[in-house]
Rosetta silent file (secondary structure, phi, psi, omega in degrees, C-alpha in Angstrom):
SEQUENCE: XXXXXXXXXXXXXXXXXXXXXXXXXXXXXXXXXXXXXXXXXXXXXXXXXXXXXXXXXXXXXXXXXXXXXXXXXXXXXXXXXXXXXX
SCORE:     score description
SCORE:     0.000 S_00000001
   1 L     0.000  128.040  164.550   16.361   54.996   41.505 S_00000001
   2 E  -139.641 -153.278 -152.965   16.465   51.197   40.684 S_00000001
   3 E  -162.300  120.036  174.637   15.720   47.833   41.398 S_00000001
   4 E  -120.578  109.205 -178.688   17.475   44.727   41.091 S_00000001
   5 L  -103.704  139.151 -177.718   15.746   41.337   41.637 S_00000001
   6 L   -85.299   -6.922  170.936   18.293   39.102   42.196 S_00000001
   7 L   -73.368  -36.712  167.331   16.433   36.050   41.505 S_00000001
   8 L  -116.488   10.304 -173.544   16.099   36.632   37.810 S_00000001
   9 L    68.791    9.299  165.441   18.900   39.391   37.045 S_00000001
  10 E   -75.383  133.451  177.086   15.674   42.158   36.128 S_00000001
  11 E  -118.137   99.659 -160.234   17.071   45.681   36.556 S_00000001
  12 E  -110.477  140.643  174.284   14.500   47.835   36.467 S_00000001
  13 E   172.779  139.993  170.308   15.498   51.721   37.455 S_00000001
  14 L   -63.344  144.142  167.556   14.384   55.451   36.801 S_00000001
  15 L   -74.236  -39.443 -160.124   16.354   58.690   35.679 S_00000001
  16 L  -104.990  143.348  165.815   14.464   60.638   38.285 S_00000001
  17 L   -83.201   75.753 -166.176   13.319   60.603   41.693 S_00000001
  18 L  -130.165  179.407   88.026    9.831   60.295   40.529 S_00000001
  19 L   -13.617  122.865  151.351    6.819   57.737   40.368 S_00000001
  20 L   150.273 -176.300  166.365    6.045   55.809   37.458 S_00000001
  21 L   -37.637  126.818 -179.436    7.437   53.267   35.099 S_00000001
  22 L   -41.644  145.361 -165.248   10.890   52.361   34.720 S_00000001
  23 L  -105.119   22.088 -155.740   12.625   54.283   32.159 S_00000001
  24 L   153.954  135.375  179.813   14.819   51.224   31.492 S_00000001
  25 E  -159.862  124.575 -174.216   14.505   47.622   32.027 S_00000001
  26 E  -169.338  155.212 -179.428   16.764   44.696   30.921 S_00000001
  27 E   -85.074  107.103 -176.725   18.069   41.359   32.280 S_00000001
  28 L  -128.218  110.494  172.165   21.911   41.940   33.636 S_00000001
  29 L   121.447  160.056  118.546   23.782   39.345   35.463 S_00000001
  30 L  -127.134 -168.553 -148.804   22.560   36.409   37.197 S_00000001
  31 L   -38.159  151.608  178.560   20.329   35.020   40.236 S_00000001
  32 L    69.599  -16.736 -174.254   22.750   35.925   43.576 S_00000001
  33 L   -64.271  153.684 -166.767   24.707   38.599   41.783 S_00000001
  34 L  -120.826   96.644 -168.153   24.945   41.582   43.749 S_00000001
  35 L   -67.025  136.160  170.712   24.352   45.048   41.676 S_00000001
  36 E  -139.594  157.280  174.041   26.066   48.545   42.270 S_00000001
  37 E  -118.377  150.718 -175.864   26.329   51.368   40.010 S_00000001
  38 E   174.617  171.948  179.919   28.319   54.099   39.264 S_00000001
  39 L  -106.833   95.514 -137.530   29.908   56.069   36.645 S_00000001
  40 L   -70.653  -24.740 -166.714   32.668   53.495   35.740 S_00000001
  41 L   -97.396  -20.420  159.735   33.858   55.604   32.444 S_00000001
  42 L    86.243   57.885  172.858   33.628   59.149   33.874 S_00000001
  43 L  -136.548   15.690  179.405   31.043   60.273   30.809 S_00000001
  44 L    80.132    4.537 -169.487   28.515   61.415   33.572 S_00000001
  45 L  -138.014  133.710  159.998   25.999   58.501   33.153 S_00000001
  46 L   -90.295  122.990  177.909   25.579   55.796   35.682 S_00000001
  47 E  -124.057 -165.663 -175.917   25.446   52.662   34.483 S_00000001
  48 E   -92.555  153.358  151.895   25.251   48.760   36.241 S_00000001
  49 E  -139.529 -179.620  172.262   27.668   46.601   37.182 S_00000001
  50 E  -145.900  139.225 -175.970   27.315   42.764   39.292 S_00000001
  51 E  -102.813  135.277 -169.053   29.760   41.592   41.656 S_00000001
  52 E  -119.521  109.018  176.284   29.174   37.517   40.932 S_00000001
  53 L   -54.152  -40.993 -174.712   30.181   36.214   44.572 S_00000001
  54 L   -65.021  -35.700 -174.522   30.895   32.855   43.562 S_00000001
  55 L  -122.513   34.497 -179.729   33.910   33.711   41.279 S_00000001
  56 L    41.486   69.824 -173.827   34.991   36.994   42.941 S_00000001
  57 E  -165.285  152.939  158.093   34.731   39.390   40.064 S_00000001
  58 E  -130.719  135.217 -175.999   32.983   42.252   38.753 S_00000001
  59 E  -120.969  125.145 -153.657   31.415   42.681   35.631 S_00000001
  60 E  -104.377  127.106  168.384   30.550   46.585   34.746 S_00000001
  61 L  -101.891  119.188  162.551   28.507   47.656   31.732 S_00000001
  62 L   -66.285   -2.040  149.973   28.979   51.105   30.151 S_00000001
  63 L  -106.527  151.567  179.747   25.727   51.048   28.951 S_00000001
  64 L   -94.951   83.920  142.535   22.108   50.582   30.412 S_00000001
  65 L  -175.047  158.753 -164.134   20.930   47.444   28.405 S_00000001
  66 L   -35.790  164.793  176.060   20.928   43.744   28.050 S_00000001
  67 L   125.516  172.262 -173.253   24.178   42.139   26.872 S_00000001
  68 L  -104.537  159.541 -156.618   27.401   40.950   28.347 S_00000001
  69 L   -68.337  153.622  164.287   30.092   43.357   30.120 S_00000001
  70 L   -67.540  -47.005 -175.427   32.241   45.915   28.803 S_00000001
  71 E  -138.028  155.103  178.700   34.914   44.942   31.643 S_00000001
  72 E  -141.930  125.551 -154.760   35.869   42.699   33.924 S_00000001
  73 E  -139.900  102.490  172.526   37.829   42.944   36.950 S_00000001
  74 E   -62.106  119.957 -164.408   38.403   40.645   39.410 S_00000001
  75 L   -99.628    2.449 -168.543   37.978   41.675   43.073 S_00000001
  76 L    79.527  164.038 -176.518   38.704   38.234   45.195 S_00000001
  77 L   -83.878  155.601 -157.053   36.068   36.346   46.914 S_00000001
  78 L  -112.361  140.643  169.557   34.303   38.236   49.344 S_00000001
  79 L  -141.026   18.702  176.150   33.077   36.235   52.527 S_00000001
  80 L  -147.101 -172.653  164.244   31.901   38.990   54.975 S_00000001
  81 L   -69.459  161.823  173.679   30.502   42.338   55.058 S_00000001
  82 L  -118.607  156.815 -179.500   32.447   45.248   53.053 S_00000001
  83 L  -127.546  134.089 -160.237   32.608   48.486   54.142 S_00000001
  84 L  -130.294  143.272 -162.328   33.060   51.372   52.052 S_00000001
  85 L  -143.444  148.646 -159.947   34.338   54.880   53.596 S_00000001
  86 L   -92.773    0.000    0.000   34.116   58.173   51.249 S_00000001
């Protein structure tokens, strides 16, 4: 479970579907960026990434904590909704 405020880039988020404090917390990204997660390296741990609208791109961390991305991959600018089918 997380939490992304997009105003300051705080990522707050849980291992567990539990109550209590975040089990992780760190500033990734900034204000308007739009966070998804996933397990970009295939090592079984979900980590962050932010798609930064303004310059089409996404930049994916392999780790859960502050710092600047492992990768960067440009996706094009986005100007509508996207829809994602399994």
């Amino acid at each position: 479970i997380g939490l992304h405020r997009e105003s300051t880039g705080l990522v707050y988020f849980r291992n567990t579907n539990s109550t209590g404090v975040a089990d992780f917390q760190f500033i990734y990204g900034n204000p308007g960026d739009k966070l998804v997660a996933g397990d970009w390296d295939g090592d079984g741990t979900d980590t962050v990434a932010v798609y930064r609208p303004s310059d089409g791109r996404f930049y994916i961390k392999l780790q859960n904590r502050q710092g600047v991305a492992d990768v960067v991959i440009y996706a094009g600018k986005m100007t509508g909704a996207v829809t994602v089918s399994p």
